[in-house]
GROMACS .gro file of C-alpha atoms in nm:
model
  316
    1UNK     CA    1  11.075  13.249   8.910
    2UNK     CA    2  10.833  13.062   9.118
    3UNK     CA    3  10.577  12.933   8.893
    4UNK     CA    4  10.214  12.976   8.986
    5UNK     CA    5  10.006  12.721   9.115
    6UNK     CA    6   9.743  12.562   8.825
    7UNK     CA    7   9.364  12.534   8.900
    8UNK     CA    8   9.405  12.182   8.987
    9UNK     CA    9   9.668  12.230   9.248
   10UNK     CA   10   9.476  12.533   9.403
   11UNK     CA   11   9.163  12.304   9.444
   12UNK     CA   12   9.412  12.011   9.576
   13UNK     CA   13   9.576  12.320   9.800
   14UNK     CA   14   9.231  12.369   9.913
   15UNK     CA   15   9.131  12.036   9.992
   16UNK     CA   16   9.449  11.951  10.212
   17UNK     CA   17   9.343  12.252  10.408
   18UNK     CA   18   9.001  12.128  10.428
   19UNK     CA   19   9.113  11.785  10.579
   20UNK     CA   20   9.304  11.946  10.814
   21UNK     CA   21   8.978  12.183  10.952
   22UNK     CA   22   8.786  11.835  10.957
   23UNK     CA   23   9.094  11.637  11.151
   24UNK     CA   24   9.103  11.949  11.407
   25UNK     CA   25   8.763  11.927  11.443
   26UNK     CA   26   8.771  11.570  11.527
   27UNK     CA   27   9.021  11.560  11.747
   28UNK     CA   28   8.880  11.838  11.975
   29UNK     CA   29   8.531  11.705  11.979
   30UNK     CA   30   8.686  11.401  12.125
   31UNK     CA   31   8.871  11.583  12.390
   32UNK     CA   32   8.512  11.779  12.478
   33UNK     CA   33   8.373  11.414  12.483
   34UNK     CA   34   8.644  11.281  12.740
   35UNK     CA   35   8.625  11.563  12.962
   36UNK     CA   36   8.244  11.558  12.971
   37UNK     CA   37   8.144  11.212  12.915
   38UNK     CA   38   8.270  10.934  13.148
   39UNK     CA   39   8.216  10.660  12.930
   40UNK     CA   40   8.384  10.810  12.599
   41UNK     CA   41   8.772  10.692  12.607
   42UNK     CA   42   9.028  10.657  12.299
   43UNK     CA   43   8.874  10.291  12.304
   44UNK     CA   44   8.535  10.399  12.245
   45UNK     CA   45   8.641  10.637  11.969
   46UNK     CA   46   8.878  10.441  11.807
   47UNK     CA   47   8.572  10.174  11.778
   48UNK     CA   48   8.307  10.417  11.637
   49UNK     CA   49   8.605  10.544  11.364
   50UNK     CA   50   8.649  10.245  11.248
   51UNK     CA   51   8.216  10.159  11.187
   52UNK     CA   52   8.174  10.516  11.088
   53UNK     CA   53   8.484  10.421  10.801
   54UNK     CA   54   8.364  10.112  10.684
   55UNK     CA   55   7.978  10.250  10.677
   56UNK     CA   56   8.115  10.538  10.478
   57UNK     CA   57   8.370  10.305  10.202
   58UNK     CA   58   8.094  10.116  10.199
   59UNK     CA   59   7.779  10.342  10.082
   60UNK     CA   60   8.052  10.556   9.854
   61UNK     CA   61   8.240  10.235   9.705
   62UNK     CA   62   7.956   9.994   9.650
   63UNK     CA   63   8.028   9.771   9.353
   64UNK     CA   64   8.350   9.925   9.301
   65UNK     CA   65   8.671   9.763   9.241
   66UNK     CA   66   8.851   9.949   9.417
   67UNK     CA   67   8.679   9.803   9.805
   68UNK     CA   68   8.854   9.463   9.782
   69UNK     CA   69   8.653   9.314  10.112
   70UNK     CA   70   8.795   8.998  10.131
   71UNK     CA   71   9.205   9.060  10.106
   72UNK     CA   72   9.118   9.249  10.428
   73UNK     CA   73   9.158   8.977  10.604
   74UNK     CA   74   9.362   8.737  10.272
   75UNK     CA   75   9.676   8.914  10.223
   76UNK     CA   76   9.921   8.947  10.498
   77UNK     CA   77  10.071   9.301  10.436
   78UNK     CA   78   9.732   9.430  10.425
   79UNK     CA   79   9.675   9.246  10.725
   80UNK     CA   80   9.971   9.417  10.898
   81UNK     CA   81   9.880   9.787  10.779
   82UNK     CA   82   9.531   9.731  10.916
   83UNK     CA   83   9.628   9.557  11.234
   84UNK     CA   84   9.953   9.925  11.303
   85UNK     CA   85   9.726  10.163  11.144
   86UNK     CA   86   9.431  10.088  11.390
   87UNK     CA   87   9.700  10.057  11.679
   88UNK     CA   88   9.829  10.425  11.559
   89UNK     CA   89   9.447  10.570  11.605
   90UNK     CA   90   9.396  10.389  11.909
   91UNK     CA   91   9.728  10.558  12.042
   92UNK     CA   92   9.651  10.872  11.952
   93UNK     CA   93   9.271  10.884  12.080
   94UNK     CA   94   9.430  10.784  12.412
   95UNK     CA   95   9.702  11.060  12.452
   96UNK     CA   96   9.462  11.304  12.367
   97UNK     CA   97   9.260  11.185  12.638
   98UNK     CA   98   9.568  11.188  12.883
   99UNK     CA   99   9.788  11.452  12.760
  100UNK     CA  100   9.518  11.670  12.606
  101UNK     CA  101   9.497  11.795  12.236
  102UNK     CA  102   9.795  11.974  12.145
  103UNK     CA  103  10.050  11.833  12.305
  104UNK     CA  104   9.948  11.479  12.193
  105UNK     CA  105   9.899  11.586  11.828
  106UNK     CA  106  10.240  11.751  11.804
  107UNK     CA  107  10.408  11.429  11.944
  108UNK     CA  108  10.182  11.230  11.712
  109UNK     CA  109  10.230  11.428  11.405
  110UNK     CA  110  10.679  11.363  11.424
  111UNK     CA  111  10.599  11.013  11.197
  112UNK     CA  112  10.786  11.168  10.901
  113UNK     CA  113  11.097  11.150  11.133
  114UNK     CA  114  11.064  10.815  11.185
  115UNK     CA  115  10.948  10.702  10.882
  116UNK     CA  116  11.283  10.856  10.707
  117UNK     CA  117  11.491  10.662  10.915
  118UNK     CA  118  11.306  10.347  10.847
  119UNK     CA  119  11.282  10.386  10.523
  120UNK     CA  120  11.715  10.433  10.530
  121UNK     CA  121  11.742  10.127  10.703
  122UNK     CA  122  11.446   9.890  10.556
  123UNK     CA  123  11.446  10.054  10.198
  124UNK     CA  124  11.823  10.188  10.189
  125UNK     CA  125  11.677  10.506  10.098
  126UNK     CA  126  11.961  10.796  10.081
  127UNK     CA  127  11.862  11.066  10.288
  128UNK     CA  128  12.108  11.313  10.199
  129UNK     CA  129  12.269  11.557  10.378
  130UNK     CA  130  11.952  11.802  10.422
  131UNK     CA  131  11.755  11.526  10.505
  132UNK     CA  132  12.006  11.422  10.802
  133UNK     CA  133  11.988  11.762  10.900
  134UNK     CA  134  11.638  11.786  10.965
  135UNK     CA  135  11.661  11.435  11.144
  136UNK     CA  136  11.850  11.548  11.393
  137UNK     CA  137  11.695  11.891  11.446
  138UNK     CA  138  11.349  11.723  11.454
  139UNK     CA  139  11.489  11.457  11.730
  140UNK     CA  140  11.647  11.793  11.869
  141UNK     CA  141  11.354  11.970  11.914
  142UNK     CA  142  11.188  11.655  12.066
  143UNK     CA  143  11.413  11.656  12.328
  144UNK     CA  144  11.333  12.054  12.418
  145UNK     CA  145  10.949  11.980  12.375
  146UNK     CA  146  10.978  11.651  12.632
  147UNK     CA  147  11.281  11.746  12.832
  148UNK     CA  148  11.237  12.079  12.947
  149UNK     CA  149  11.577  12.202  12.946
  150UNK     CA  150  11.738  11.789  12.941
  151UNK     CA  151  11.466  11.718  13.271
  152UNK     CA  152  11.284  11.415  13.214
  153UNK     CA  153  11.122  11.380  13.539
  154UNK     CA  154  10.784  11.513  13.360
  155UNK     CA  155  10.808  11.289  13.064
  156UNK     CA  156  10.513  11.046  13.150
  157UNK     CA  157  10.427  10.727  12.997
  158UNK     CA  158  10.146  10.897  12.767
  159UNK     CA  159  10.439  11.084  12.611
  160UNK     CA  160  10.622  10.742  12.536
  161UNK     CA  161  10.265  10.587  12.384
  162UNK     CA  162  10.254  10.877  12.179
  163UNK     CA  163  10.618  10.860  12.038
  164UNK     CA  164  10.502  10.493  11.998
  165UNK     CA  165  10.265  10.571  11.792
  166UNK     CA  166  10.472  10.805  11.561
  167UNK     CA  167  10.685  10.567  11.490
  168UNK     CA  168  10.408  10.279  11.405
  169UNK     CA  169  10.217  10.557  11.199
  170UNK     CA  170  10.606  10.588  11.003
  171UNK     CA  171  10.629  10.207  10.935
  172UNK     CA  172  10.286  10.261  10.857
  173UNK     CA  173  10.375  10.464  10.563
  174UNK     CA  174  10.628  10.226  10.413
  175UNK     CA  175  10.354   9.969  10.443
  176UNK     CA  176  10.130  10.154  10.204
  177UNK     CA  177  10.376  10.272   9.977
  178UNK     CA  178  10.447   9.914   9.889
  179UNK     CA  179  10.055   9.808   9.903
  180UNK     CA  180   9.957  10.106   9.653
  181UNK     CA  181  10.125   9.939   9.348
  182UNK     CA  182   9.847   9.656   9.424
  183UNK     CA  183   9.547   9.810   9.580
  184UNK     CA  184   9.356  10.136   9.551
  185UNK     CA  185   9.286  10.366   9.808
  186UNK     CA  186   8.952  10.242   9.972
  187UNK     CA  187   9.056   9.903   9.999
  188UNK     CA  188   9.368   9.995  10.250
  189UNK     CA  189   9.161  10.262  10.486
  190UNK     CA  190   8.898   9.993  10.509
  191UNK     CA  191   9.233   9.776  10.618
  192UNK     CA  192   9.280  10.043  10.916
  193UNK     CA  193   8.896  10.108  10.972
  194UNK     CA  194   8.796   9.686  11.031
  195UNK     CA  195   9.055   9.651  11.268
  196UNK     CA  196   9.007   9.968  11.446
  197UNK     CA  197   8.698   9.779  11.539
  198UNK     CA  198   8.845   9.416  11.601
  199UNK     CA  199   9.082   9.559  11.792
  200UNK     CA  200   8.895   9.780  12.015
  201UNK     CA  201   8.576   9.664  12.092
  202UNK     CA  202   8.736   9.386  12.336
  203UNK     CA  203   8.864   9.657  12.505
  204UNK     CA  204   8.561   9.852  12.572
  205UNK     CA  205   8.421   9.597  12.751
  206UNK     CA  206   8.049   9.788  12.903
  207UNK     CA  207   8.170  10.130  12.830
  208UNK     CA  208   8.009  10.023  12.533
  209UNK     CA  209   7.623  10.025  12.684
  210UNK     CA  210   7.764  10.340  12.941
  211UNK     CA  211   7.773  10.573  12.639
  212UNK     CA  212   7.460  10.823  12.624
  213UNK     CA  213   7.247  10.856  12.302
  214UNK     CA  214   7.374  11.237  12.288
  215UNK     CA  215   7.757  11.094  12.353
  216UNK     CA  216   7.712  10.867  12.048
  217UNK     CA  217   7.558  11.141  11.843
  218UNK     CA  218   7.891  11.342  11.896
  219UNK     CA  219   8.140  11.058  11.802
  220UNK     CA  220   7.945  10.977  11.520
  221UNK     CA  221   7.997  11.333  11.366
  222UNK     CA  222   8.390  11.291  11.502
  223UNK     CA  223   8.443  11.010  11.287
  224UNK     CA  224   8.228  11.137  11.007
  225UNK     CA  225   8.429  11.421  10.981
  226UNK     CA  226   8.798  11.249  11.051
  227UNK     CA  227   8.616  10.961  10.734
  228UNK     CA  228   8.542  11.286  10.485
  229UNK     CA  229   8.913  11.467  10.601
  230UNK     CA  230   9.076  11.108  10.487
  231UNK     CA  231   8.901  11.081  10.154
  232UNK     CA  232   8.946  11.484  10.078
  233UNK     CA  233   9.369  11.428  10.158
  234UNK     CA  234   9.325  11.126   9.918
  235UNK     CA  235   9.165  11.292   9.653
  236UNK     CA  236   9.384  11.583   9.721
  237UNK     CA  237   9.724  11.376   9.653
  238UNK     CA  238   9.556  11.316   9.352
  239UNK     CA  239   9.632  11.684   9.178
  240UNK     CA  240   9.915  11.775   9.394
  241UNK     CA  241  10.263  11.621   9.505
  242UNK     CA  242  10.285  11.431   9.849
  243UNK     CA  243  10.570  11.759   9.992
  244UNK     CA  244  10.316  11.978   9.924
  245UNK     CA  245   9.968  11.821  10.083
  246UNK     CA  246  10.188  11.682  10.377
  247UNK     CA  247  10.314  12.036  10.418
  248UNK     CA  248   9.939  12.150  10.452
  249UNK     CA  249   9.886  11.870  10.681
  250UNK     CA  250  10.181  12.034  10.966
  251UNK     CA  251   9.926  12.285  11.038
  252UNK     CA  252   9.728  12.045  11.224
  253UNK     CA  253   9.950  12.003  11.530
  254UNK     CA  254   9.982  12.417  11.574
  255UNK     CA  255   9.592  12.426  11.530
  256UNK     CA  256   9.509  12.171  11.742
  257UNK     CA  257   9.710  12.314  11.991
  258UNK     CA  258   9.574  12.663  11.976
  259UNK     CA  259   9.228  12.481  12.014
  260UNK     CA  260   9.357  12.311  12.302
  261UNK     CA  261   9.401  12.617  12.527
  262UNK     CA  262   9.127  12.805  12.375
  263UNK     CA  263   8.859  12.536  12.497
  264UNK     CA  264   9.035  12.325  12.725
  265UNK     CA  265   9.317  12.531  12.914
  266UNK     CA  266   9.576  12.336  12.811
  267UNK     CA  267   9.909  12.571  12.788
  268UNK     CA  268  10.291  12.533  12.754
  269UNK     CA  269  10.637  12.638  12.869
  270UNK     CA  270  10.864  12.869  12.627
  271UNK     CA  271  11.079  12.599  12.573
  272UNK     CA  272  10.830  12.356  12.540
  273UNK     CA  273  10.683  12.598  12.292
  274UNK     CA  274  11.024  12.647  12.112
  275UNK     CA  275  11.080  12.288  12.091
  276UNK     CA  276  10.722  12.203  11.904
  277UNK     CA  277  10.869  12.459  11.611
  278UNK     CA  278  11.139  12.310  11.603
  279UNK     CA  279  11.047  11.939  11.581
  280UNK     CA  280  10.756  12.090  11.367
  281UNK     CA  281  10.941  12.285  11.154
  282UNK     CA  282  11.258  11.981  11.111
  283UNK     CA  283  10.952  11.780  10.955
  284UNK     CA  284  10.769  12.014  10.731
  285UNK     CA  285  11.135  12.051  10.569
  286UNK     CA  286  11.182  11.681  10.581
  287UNK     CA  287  10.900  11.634  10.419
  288UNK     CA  288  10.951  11.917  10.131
  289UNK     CA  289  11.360  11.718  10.075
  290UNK     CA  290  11.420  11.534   9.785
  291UNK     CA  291  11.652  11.235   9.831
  292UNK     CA  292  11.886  11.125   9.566
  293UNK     CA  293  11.822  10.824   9.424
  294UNK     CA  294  11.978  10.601   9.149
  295UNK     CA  295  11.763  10.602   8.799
  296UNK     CA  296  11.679  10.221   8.844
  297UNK     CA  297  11.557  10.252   9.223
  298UNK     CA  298  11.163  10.135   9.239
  299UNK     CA  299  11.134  10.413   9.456
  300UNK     CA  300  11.282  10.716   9.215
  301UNK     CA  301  11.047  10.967   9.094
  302UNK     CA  302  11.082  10.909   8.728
  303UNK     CA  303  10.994  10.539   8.764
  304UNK     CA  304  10.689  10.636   8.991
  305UNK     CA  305  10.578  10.850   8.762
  306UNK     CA  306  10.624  10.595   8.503
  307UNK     CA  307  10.483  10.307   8.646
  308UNK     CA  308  10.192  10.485   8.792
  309UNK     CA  309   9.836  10.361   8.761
  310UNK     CA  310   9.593  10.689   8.804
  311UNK     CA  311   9.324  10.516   9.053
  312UNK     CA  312   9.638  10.413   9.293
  313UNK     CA  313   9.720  10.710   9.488
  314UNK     CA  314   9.720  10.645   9.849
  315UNK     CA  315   9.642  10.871  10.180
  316UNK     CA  316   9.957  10.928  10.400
   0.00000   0.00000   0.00000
């Protein structure tokens, strides 16, 4: 008998969901800014994320421990998470730009796929059987979404950026399961937020100055809202298990996509549409398999649970 859900997990239920209304909503007020504002690109947002995050850490973590400024820039693997994690946002604000909402979210959104197979070969995780299953029927339905029926004459380089980027935004996730056992949460978004900025704002060049006060007004409620949907998840994960708030988290691709053609026309084939349930559908499964694991693996459950601090749970 399924057992039913305890106050905490319905308010952790609830907060996933939340995140995943404020992500949606980011990511289409983006795509309204790039279709009617010349100057806003995925640079430009990727910039204001990043000084919208660190404003935000930095009025809601002041004084804490937990905002370690300086091993931003000390400590190499936090280096490396900040330095992928802004390249992942950057990738993504661009493919929504050039392959509009949807279709870049649902590529975007595969990084469980590749972050199981990483973590097979880099962590010699056991997958299992299930787990291999849903591999290949995510990969499967990839091939539907992109190939149309195996024709890859429409598969465009803004599909390969994003697939890019799903795979960075898996290693990504190996990267802060090892940095949680020595920093807390605020510490490694800051990571991803500083050099969001570093690394765009070369980029932007005088797009910069282009931007109209009204243009900046919008992207600073985008990454407002994509700041508060990244500290809800976190205190989400908090109260409920990492299957379950990821699971809430596959119904951004399907909403974005629905907002897509509702505001912006954007549409898709039947098999384009079968594929994205598919691929969808492989990862929400991956992401609700448990792996076997030996007893005196740092990554089984039991010794997580054991060897958990409470103010060290991480956003995906």
């Amino acid at each position: 008998m399924t057992k039913n859900l305890t106050s905490d997990e319905r308010r952790g239920a609830f907060l996933s969901l939340l995140s995943v209304v404020f992500f949606v909503a980011n990511i289409l007020v983006l795509k309204a800014l790039n279709v009617h504002a010349e100057a806003v690109d995925g640079w430009v947002g990727t910039v204001t994320r990043g000084v919208v995050g660190l404003a935000i850490l930095t009025l809601v973590f002041r004084g804490s421990q937990g905002l370690k400024w300086k091993a931003l820039v000390t400590h190499p693997l936090l280096l490396v998470r900040g330095i992928i994690g802004a390249t992942t946002i950057a990738i993504l604000y661009l493919t929504v730009d050039h392959l509009g909402a949807g279709r870049a979210l649902i590529l975007n959104q595969n990084y469980p796929l590749f972050a199981g197979i990483l973590a097979a070969i880099l962590l010699k995780e056991s997958l299992g059987w299930r787990g291999g299953l849903c591999l290949l029927a995510g990969f499967v339905g990839l091939i539907l979404f992109l190939g149309s029926g195996m024709d890859f004459e429409g598969v465009s380089f803004w599909d390969g950026l994003a697939l890019l980027g799903a795979f960075l935004a898996g290693l990504v996730v190996l990267l802060i399961r090892h940095l949680r056992h020595d920093f807390q949460p605020p510490t490694i978004y800051a990571a991803q937020c500083l050099f969001s900025v570093v690394i765009a704002i070369p980029v932007c060049g005088g797009k910069v100055a282009a931007v109209t006060p009204t243009a900046w007004g919008f992207l600073a409620v985008a990454a407002t809202l994509v700041t508060a949907g990244q500290l809800l998840l976190t205190h989400a994960f908090r109260v409920i298990s990492v299957a379950k708030g990821s699971g809430v988290q596959m119904l951004l691709p399907p909403i974005t996509a629905a907002g897509g053609m509702l505001f912006f026309g954007e549409s898709y084939t039947a098999l384009e549409a079968i594929g994205a349930v598919v691929t969808l559908g492989a990862t929400w499964l991956l992401l609700n398999t448990r792996s076997p694991q030996p007893k005196d693996s740092p990554m089984h459950p039991l010794n997580s649970v054991i060897n958990k601090k409470p103010t060290t749970t991480q956003e995906p």
